[in-house]
Amino acid sequence: MREEVEEISMTKVLLVGVDTGEEPDFEHSMEELKSLAEAAYKEVTGIIVQRMEAVNKAFYIGTGKVAEVKEYAAVCEAEEVIFDNALSPSQIRNLAEELDLPVIDRTNLILDIFSLRAKTREAKLQVETAKLQYMLPRLIGMRENLSRQGGTGGSMSNKGAGETKLELDRRKIEHRISELKKELEEVAANRDTMRKKRDRSGVPQVALVGYTNAGKSTIMNRLVSLYGENREKTVLEKDMLFATLDTSVRLIHSGDHKPFFLSDTVGFIDKLPHGLVKAFRSTLDEVRYADLLIQVVDFSDEHHKQHMEVTAQTLRELGAGDIPQIIVYNKADLCAPENLPRCMEDKIFMAAGQGIGLEELLRMIKNVVYAQYVETEFLIPYEDGRVVSYFMDHTTVKEQEYREDGVRIRTECSKKDAEKFRTYVIS
């Protein structure tokens, strides 16, 4: 799927980080902040780091460092200053006053990226909800930026939004959040209806999860193009953080009567804003209701173990920590190209972008989701032909015989189906 090319002017930014010694890998966190800024179409013109035992409650950085940041921002012509962690409302207000520049924290930066990536109505509603909830306690000191932060419109129209009084701003935001929640409830209800329909079909549900930019969409597209019911229905894939936010579900059917639904979900990242997780709850429920999770890991990234820990933590927060998993070490060709693919129980080293390991991954998925299937023999009277049709469409029929008293079928089916049609079982 191609992405429409838009001309976007790059905003020059200065990155500021505080190393208190608590961060497992502070340098990696700053590198990731730079990547996030670039994903938001911002040009990083400078980076300042301060080492402190604890952050300053008033300014996050030390009071003496504030003047240095202001001076350096002028030298590198920064138009915004981005901080590496979440800032309190008072810290944002104090820093904006002292620096005389817009101040953005990591949470707001990620929200900006999600705003840029949101394409569907559901994603736009979810992002706007999260942004407004982030803004609500931070109105003081950022009113001049209100129209830029306001999202997709509605009651929060751009016209004069940054000029209204504080209490009016607050009431308008609260009203808009209430509107958004009602719209999201309708969207969530539709999604829930579709999910229940898939569940009634008896077809296993598999979800791709993992750190952002690990290759989930690439795996989705390769499997869809090779084995999908609608092979042209690919999703956006691009080498960037949060290339896509929309959860897509596709039926994978390789012709052996062992289909499964495959969903591609939004990527995770360290310090993913709680408001986003909450706003995207209905979308992420595709993970919670899956029979199997495919955790995609960028094996070529030296920080992949840390990324796996973040993924595990996020899955626990979603209530999906106990769902069976297959670990896909993707992009393995970039660091260990020999003998690919390599399968080890519930792990596979592969390179989806090169088409390496897809057949093996498909086999592993089916071995897990169809592990509880049993070979059963049924005798179905001719008047119950719909049952025969069901078995032909949803199970692997090993043998079929037309007898005087009905159709004898020996098939591999789920224990659920065997129980459902137990009256036809030949003992």
Short mmCIF file of C-alpha atoms in Angstrom, two decimals:
data_model
loop_
_atom_site.label_atom_id
_atom_site.label_comp_id
_atom_site.label_asym_id
_atom_site.label_seq_id
_atom_site.Cartn_x
_atom_site.Cartn_y
_atom_site.Cartn_z
CA MET A 1 0.00 0.00 0.00
CA ARG A 2 1.44 3.33 -1.02
CA GLU A 3 1.46 6.34 1.23
CA GLU A 4 0.43 9.67 -0.25
CA VAL A 5 3.39 12.01 -0.38
CA GLU A 6 2.75 15.34 1.29
CA GLU A 7 4.94 18.39 1.45
CA ILE A 8 5.58 18.95 5.15
CA SER A 9 7.84 21.71 6.40
CA MET A 10 10.39 20.52 8.96
CA THR A 11 10.34 22.25 12.33
CA LYS A 12 13.79 22.76 13.88
CA VAL A 13 13.94 21.38 17.41
CA LEU A 14 16.35 21.10 20.34
CA LEU A 15 16.25 17.89 22.40
CA VAL A 16 16.83 18.02 26.16
CA GLY A 17 17.35 15.00 28.42
CA VAL A 18 18.02 14.42 32.10
CA ASP A 19 20.03 11.38 33.14
CA THR A 20 19.23 10.53 36.77
CA GLY A 21 20.83 7.09 36.55
CA GLU A 22 17.44 5.37 36.81
CA GLU A 23 17.09 4.83 33.05
CA PRO A 24 18.46 1.37 32.06
CA ASP A 25 19.89 2.81 28.85
CA PHE A 26 19.65 6.58 28.81
CA GLU A 27 21.57 6.98 25.55
CA HIS A 28 19.14 4.65 23.77
CA SER A 29 16.22 6.63 25.18
CA MET A 30 17.66 9.83 23.69
CA GLU A 31 18.31 8.10 20.36
CA GLU A 32 14.69 6.98 20.36
CA LEU A 33 13.56 10.53 21.19
CA LYS A 34 15.48 11.73 18.12
CA SER A 35 13.77 9.07 15.98
CA LEU A 36 10.39 10.12 17.37
CA ALA A 37 11.12 13.75 16.51
CA GLU A 38 12.06 12.78 12.97
CA ALA A 39 8.90 10.68 12.70
CA ALA A 40 6.97 13.87 13.53
CA TYR A 41 8.77 15.65 10.67
CA LYS A 42 11.02 17.67 12.96
CA GLU A 43 14.67 18.45 12.27
CA VAL A 44 16.88 17.89 15.31
CA THR A 45 19.44 20.71 15.31
CA GLY A 46 20.87 20.12 18.79
CA ILE A 47 20.86 17.89 21.88
CA ILE A 48 21.56 18.89 25.50
CA VAL A 49 21.92 16.36 28.32
CA GLN A 50 22.19 17.02 32.05
CA ARG A 51 23.13 14.50 34.73
CA MET A 52 21.26 14.97 38.00
CA GLU A 53 20.31 12.80 40.96
CA ALA A 54 16.69 13.92 40.62
CA VAL A 55 14.76 16.15 38.23
CA ASN A 56 13.96 19.72 39.25
CA LYS A 57 10.32 20.02 40.34
CA ALA A 58 9.94 23.48 38.85
CA PHE A 59 11.91 23.22 35.60
CA TYR A 60 12.73 19.48 35.19
CA ILE A 61 16.32 20.56 34.40
CA GLY A 62 18.46 22.54 36.84
CA THR A 63 17.76 26.26 37.10
CA GLY A 64 21.25 27.07 35.80
CA LYS A 65 20.70 24.79 32.82
CA VAL A 66 17.62 26.70 31.69
CA ALA A 67 19.70 29.69 30.54
CA GLU A 68 22.08 27.35 28.70
CA VAL A 69 19.19 25.70 26.89
CA LYS A 70 17.77 29.09 25.90
CA GLU A 71 21.14 30.24 24.57
CA TYR A 72 21.81 27.01 22.68
CA ALA A 73 18.28 27.03 21.22
CA ALA A 74 19.02 30.45 19.73
CA VAL A 75 22.35 29.27 18.32
CA CYS A 76 20.84 26.21 16.60
CA GLU A 77 17.76 28.18 15.55
CA ALA A 78 15.39 25.81 17.33
CA GLU A 79 11.71 26.60 17.00
CA GLU A 80 10.67 24.11 19.70
CA VAL A 81 12.30 22.40 22.67
CA ILE A 82 11.49 18.73 23.24
CA PHE A 83 12.13 17.04 26.61
CA ASP A 84 12.85 13.33 26.96
CA ASN A 85 10.19 12.53 29.53
CA ALA A 86 6.71 13.53 30.62
CA LEU A 87 6.58 17.03 32.12
CA SER A 88 4.14 18.29 34.71
CA PRO A 89 1.79 21.17 33.80
CA SER A 90 3.82 23.57 36.00
CA GLN A 91 7.12 22.47 34.42
CA ILE A 92 5.75 23.11 30.93
CA ARG A 93 4.46 26.53 32.00
CA ASN A 94 7.71 27.54 33.72
CA LEU A 95 9.94 26.33 30.89
CA ALA A 96 7.83 28.00 28.19
CA GLU A 97 8.02 31.32 30.06
CA GLU A 98 11.79 31.12 30.57
CA LEU A 99 12.72 29.76 27.13
CA ASP A 100 10.18 31.83 25.21
CA LEU A 101 9.65 28.82 22.92
CA PRO A 102 7.02 26.09 22.65
CA VAL A 103 7.91 23.25 25.04
CA ILE A 104 6.97 19.66 24.16
CA ASP A 105 7.49 16.53 26.24
CA ARG A 106 7.82 12.94 25.04
CA THR A 107 4.13 12.23 25.60
CA ASN A 108 3.03 15.19 23.52
CA LEU A 109 5.49 14.25 20.79
CA ILE A 110 4.05 10.75 20.50
CA LEU A 111 0.56 12.23 20.43
CA ASP A 112 1.63 14.50 17.57
CA ILE A 113 2.93 11.48 15.64
CA PHE A 114 -0.34 9.64 16.17
CA SER A 115 -2.22 12.70 14.90
CA LEU A 116 -0.13 12.67 11.72
CA ARG A 117 -0.66 8.92 11.17
CA ALA A 118 -4.37 8.65 11.99
CA LYS A 119 -6.27 7.89 8.77
CA THR A 120 -9.52 6.16 9.72
CA ARG A 121 -12.37 7.78 11.63
CA GLU A 122 -11.76 5.50 14.60
CA ALA A 123 -8.05 6.34 14.82
CA LYS A 124 -8.75 10.06 14.53
CA LEU A 125 -11.33 9.91 17.31
CA GLN A 126 -8.97 7.94 19.55
CA VAL A 127 -6.05 10.31 19.00
CA GLU A 128 -8.11 13.45 19.52
CA THR A 129 -9.48 12.02 22.78
CA ALA A 130 -5.98 11.28 24.06
CA LYS A 131 -4.67 14.72 23.03
CA LEU A 132 -7.51 16.59 24.72
CA GLN A 133 -7.15 14.55 27.90
CA TYR A 134 -3.43 15.40 27.86
CA MET A 135 -4.20 19.10 27.35
CA LEU A 136 -6.85 19.48 30.03
CA PRO A 137 -4.52 19.84 33.07
CA ARG A 138 -1.99 21.83 31.01
CA LEU A 139 -4.10 24.70 29.72
CA ILE A 140 -2.25 27.37 31.66
CA GLY A 141 0.89 28.31 29.79
CA MET A 142 -0.02 26.59 26.55
CA ARG A 143 -3.14 28.51 25.50
CA GLU A 144 -1.21 30.18 22.69
CA ASN A 145 -0.71 26.70 21.20
CA LEU A 146 -4.28 25.53 21.75
CA SER A 147 -5.38 25.58 18.12
CA ARG A 148 -2.28 23.57 17.09
CA GLN A 149 -2.93 21.00 19.82
CA GLY A 150 -6.69 20.86 19.30
CA GLY A 151 -6.89 17.87 16.98
CA THR A 152 -9.45 17.27 14.28
CA GLY A 153 -12.05 19.91 15.00
CA GLY A 154 -15.59 19.52 16.29
CA SER A 155 -16.38 21.85 19.16
CA MET A 156 -12.67 22.57 19.42
CA SER A 157 -12.55 24.54 16.18
CA ASN A 158 -9.33 26.38 15.46
CA LYS A 159 -10.98 29.77 15.21
CA GLY A 160 -10.11 31.73 18.33
CA ALA A 161 -9.47 28.60 20.38
CA GLY A 162 -6.22 29.93 21.81
CA GLU A 163 -7.77 33.26 22.73
CA THR A 164 -10.61 32.13 24.96
CA LYS A 165 -10.54 32.35 28.74
CA LEU A 166 -9.15 29.43 30.70
CA GLU A 167 -12.46 28.23 32.12
CA LEU A 168 -14.17 28.43 28.75
CA ASP A 169 -11.33 26.45 27.24
CA ARG A 170 -11.73 23.83 29.93
CA ARG A 171 -15.49 23.52 29.43
CA LYS A 172 -15.13 23.25 25.66
CA ILE A 173 -12.50 20.53 25.99
CA GLU A 174 -14.57 18.58 28.51
CA HIS A 175 -17.62 18.86 26.23
CA ARG A 176 -15.61 17.69 23.22
CA ILE A 177 -14.16 14.73 25.17
CA SER A 178 -17.71 13.73 26.10
CA GLU A 179 -18.75 13.88 22.43
CA LEU A 180 -15.74 11.85 21.37
CA LYS A 181 -16.38 9.16 23.97
CA LYS A 182 -19.95 8.70 22.68
CA GLU A 183 -18.69 8.37 19.11
CA LEU A 184 -16.00 5.92 20.21
CA GLU A 185 -18.57 3.81 22.04
CA GLU A 186 -20.47 3.43 18.76
CA VAL A 187 -17.31 2.51 16.87
CA ALA A 188 -16.29 0.08 19.62
CA ALA A 189 -19.73 -1.55 19.49
CA ASN A 190 -19.35 -2.11 15.74
CA ARG A 191 -15.87 -3.55 16.24
CA ASP A 192 -17.17 -5.82 19.00
CA THR A 193 -19.95 -7.07 16.72
CA MET A 194 -17.41 -7.94 14.00
CA ARG A 195 -15.18 -9.66 16.55
CA LYS A 196 -18.06 -11.77 17.89
CA LYS A 197 -18.98 -12.72 14.33
CA ARG A 198 -15.42 -13.95 13.74
CA ASP A 199 -15.52 -15.80 17.05
CA ARG A 200 -18.76 -17.59 16.09
CA SER A 201 -17.12 -18.75 12.86
CA GLY A 202 -14.80 -20.94 14.93
CA VAL A 203 -11.78 -19.68 12.97
CA PRO A 204 -8.75 -19.07 15.25
CA GLN A 205 -7.67 -15.46 15.80
CA VAL A 206 -3.98 -14.50 15.67
CA ALA A 207 -2.57 -11.05 16.46
CA LEU A 208 0.77 -9.51 15.50
CA VAL A 209 2.28 -7.53 18.38
CA GLY A 210 5.61 -5.95 19.17
CA TYR A 211 7.71 -2.83 19.32
CA THR A 212 7.07 -0.20 16.68
CA ASN A 213 8.95 -0.65 13.38
CA ALA A 214 9.83 -4.31 14.07
CA GLY A 215 8.19 -5.49 10.84
CA LYS A 216 4.62 -6.46 11.81
CA SER A 217 3.03 -4.87 8.74
CA THR A 218 5.65 -6.48 6.48
CA ILE A 219 4.79 -9.93 7.83
CA MET A 220 1.09 -9.16 7.49
CA ASN A 221 1.49 -8.08 3.86
CA ARG A 222 3.67 -11.05 2.88
CA LEU A 223 1.23 -13.56 4.39
CA VAL A 224 -1.76 -11.78 2.84
CA SER A 225 -0.14 -11.66 -0.62
CA LEU A 226 0.73 -15.37 -0.44
CA TYR A 227 -2.20 -16.86 1.44
CA GLY A 228 -4.81 -14.13 1.99
CA GLU A 229 -8.44 -14.43 0.96
CA ASN A 230 -8.17 -10.95 -0.64
CA ARG A 231 -4.54 -10.81 -1.67
CA GLU A 232 -4.63 -7.19 -2.76
CA LYS A 233 -5.73 -5.94 0.67
CA THR A 234 -2.32 -5.10 2.08
CA VAL A 235 -1.59 -2.55 4.82
CA LEU A 236 0.83 0.37 4.89
CA GLU A 237 4.41 -0.66 5.60
CA LYS A 238 7.22 1.85 5.95
CA ASP A 239 10.56 2.03 7.74
CA MET A 240 9.47 4.51 10.40
CA LEU A 241 8.02 4.62 13.90
CA PHE A 242 4.24 4.17 14.05
CA ALA A 243 3.82 3.95 10.27
CA THR A 244 0.26 2.72 10.82
CA LEU A 245 -2.19 2.97 13.71
CA ASP A 246 -5.16 1.13 12.32
CA THR A 247 -5.77 -2.45 13.36
CA SER A 248 -6.41 -4.49 10.22
CA VAL A 249 -7.83 -8.02 10.20
CA ARG A 250 -7.33 -10.38 7.26
CA LEU A 251 -8.32 -14.02 6.67
CA ILE A 252 -5.32 -16.21 5.92
CA HIS A 253 -6.36 -19.33 4.01
CA SER A 254 -3.72 -21.52 2.36
CA GLY A 255 -6.12 -24.08 0.97
CA ASP A 256 -5.85 -26.80 3.63
CA HIS A 257 -9.05 -25.90 5.53
CA LYS A 258 -7.00 -24.48 8.39
CA PRO A 259 -7.66 -20.75 8.06
CA PHE A 260 -7.07 -18.11 10.72
CA PHE A 261 -7.76 -14.42 11.15
CA LEU A 262 -4.59 -12.32 11.36
CA SER A 263 -4.66 -8.83 12.86
CA ASP A 264 -1.94 -6.17 12.65
CA THR A 265 -1.96 -3.89 15.71
CA VAL A 266 -0.40 -0.56 16.62
CA GLY A 267 3.22 -0.87 17.70
CA PHE A 268 4.38 -0.43 21.28
CA ILE A 269 7.15 1.84 22.53
CA ASP A 270 8.85 2.60 25.84
CA LYS A 271 6.85 5.16 27.88
CA LEU A 272 3.82 4.80 25.64
CA PRO A 273 1.38 7.41 27.00
CA HIS A 274 -1.27 5.89 29.24
CA GLY A 275 -3.91 8.10 27.61
CA LEU A 276 -3.15 6.56 24.22
CA VAL A 277 -3.37 3.01 25.55
CA LYS A 278 -6.70 3.91 27.15
CA ALA A 279 -8.04 5.67 24.03
CA PHE A 280 -6.97 2.78 21.78
CA ARG A 281 -8.43 0.18 24.14
CA SER A 282 -11.13 -1.05 21.75
CA THR A 283 -8.56 -1.39 18.95
CA LEU A 284 -6.08 -3.20 21.17
CA ASP A 285 -8.80 -5.61 22.28
CA GLU A 286 -7.93 -7.55 19.11
CA VAL A 287 -4.85 -8.56 21.12
CA ARG A 288 -6.77 -9.48 24.24
CA TYR A 289 -9.16 -11.80 22.41
CA ALA A 290 -6.54 -13.52 20.25
CA ASP A 291 -5.90 -17.26 20.50
CA LEU A 292 -2.23 -16.70 19.66
CA LEU A 293 0.13 -13.70 19.68
CA ILE A 294 2.98 -13.35 17.19
CA GLN A 295 5.53 -11.12 18.90
CA VAL A 296 7.65 -9.55 16.16
CA VAL A 297 11.14 -8.49 17.24
CA ASP A 298 13.69 -6.52 15.22
CA PHE A 299 16.61 -8.90 15.83
CA SER A 300 19.03 -6.50 14.13
CA ASP A 301 18.37 -3.84 16.80
CA GLU A 302 20.92 -4.10 19.61
CA HIS A 303 18.21 -3.08 22.07
CA HIS A 304 15.76 -5.80 21.02
CA LYS A 305 15.76 -7.47 24.46
CA GLN A 306 14.69 -4.19 26.05
CA HIS A 307 11.99 -3.85 23.39
CA MET A 308 10.72 -7.33 24.27
CA GLU A 309 10.48 -6.31 27.94
CA VAL A 310 8.44 -3.24 26.97
CA THR A 311 6.15 -5.44 24.85
CA ALA A 312 5.71 -7.93 27.70
CA GLN A 313 4.84 -5.13 30.12
CA THR A 314 2.33 -3.58 27.70
CA LEU A 315 0.68 -6.95 27.09
CA ARG A 316 0.31 -7.44 30.84
CA GLU A 317 -1.33 -4.02 31.12
CA LEU A 318 -3.78 -5.03 28.37
CA GLY A 319 -4.62 -8.28 30.14
CA ALA A 320 -2.98 -10.33 27.39
CA GLY A 321 0.14 -11.48 29.20
CA ASP A 322 -0.90 -15.15 29.42
CA ILE A 323 -1.90 -15.71 25.79
CA PRO A 324 0.38 -18.22 23.96
CA GLN A 325 3.08 -16.60 21.84
CA ILE A 326 5.39 -17.31 18.94
CA ILE A 327 8.48 -15.08 19.00
CA VAL A 328 9.53 -13.93 15.52
CA TYR A 329 13.10 -12.64 15.40
CA ASN A 330 12.66 -10.62 12.23
CA LYS A 331 15.35 -8.92 10.10
CA ALA A 332 17.76 -11.69 11.16
CA ASP A 333 19.40 -11.46 7.73
CA LEU A 334 21.00 -8.15 8.79
CA CYS A 335 23.06 -9.72 11.58
CA ALA A 336 22.91 -13.53 11.23
CA PRO A 337 22.24 -14.38 7.58
CA GLU A 338 23.37 -18.01 7.72
CA ASN A 339 20.92 -20.90 7.84
CA LEU A 340 17.71 -18.85 7.73
CA PRO A 341 15.03 -19.52 8.62
CA ARG A 342 15.77 -21.23 11.95
CA CYS A 343 12.91 -22.65 13.99
CA MET A 344 13.26 -23.44 17.71
CA GLU A 345 10.02 -24.61 19.37
CA ASP A 346 8.07 -21.32 19.77
CA LYS A 347 10.74 -19.11 18.13
CA ILE A 348 11.73 -18.43 14.54
CA PHE A 349 14.60 -16.41 13.08
CA MET A 350 13.54 -15.04 9.71
CA ALA A 351 13.57 -12.09 7.30
CA ALA A 352 10.06 -11.19 6.19
CA GLY A 353 11.25 -8.38 3.94
CA GLN A 354 13.28 -10.91 1.95
CA GLY A 355 10.49 -13.48 1.95
CA ILE A 356 12.52 -15.82 4.17
CA GLY A 357 10.65 -17.92 6.75
CA LEU A 358 7.05 -17.15 5.80
CA GLU A 359 6.10 -20.74 5.01
CA GLU A 360 7.73 -21.94 8.23
CA LEU A 361 5.97 -19.26 10.27
CA LEU A 362 2.63 -20.20 8.73
CA ARG A 363 3.23 -23.83 9.69
CA MET A 364 4.15 -22.85 13.27
CA ILE A 365 0.99 -20.76 13.63
CA LYS A 366 -1.23 -23.58 12.45
CA ASN A 367 0.49 -26.10 14.69
CA VAL A 368 -0.39 -23.94 17.70
CA VAL A 369 -3.92 -22.76 16.88
CA TYR A 370 -4.96 -26.17 15.59
CA ALA A 371 -3.22 -28.16 18.34
CA GLN A 372 -6.54 -28.84 20.05
CA TYR A 373 -8.08 -30.30 16.91
CA VAL A 374 -9.13 -33.95 16.92
CA GLU A 375 -9.77 -36.47 14.19
CA THR A 376 -13.42 -37.49 14.41
CA GLU A 377 -15.82 -39.55 12.29
CA PHE A 378 -19.39 -38.40 11.70
CA LEU A 379 -22.45 -39.88 9.98
CA ILE A 380 -24.71 -37.08 8.78
CA PRO A 381 -28.22 -37.77 7.43
CA TYR A 382 -28.89 -36.39 3.95
CA GLU A 383 -31.57 -34.04 5.30
CA ASP A 384 -28.84 -32.31 7.36
CA GLY A 385 -26.76 -31.33 4.35
CA ARG A 386 -25.92 -27.96 5.96
CA VAL A 387 -23.76 -29.84 8.49
CA VAL A 388 -21.85 -31.53 5.67
CA SER A 389 -21.32 -28.10 4.08
CA TYR A 390 -20.06 -26.75 7.41
CA PHE A 391 -17.46 -29.52 7.72
CA MET A 392 -16.34 -29.04 4.13
CA ASP A 393 -15.86 -25.28 4.66
CA HIS A 394 -14.42 -25.22 8.18
CA THR A 395 -12.51 -28.45 8.77
CA THR A 396 -9.95 -30.67 7.10
CA VAL A 397 -11.94 -33.55 5.60
CA LYS A 398 -9.76 -36.66 5.39
CA GLU A 399 -12.36 -39.07 3.99
CA GLN A 400 -15.91 -38.85 2.66
CA GLU A 401 -18.34 -41.69 1.83
CA TYR A 402 -21.95 -41.57 0.61
CA ARG A 403 -23.96 -44.32 2.26
CA GLU A 404 -27.63 -45.27 2.29
CA ASP A 405 -28.15 -43.75 5.73
CA GLY A 406 -26.15 -40.56 5.12
CA VAL A 407 -22.71 -39.08 4.50
CA ARG A 408 -19.82 -40.53 6.49
CA ILE A 409 -17.09 -37.95 7.04
CA ARG A 410 -13.74 -38.45 8.75
CA THR A 411 -12.40 -35.02 9.52
CA GLU A 412 -9.95 -33.06 11.65
CA CYS A 413 -11.96 -30.49 13.58
CA SER A 414 -11.82 -28.48 16.77
CA LYS A 415 -12.95 -30.04 20.03
CA LYS A 416 -15.58 -27.29 20.08
CA ASP A 417 -17.03 -28.52 16.75
CA ALA A 418 -16.76 -32.15 17.80
CA GLU A 419 -18.84 -31.33 20.86
CA LYS A 420 -21.26 -29.15 18.89
CA PHE A 421 -22.04 -31.99 16.43
CA ARG A 422 -21.62 -34.89 18.87
CA THR A 423 -25.03 -36.35 17.93
CA TYR A 424 -23.55 -37.26 14.54
CA VAL A 425 -20.38 -38.86 15.92
CA ILE A 426 -19.81 -42.51 15.03
CA SER A 427 -18.72 -44.27 18.20
#
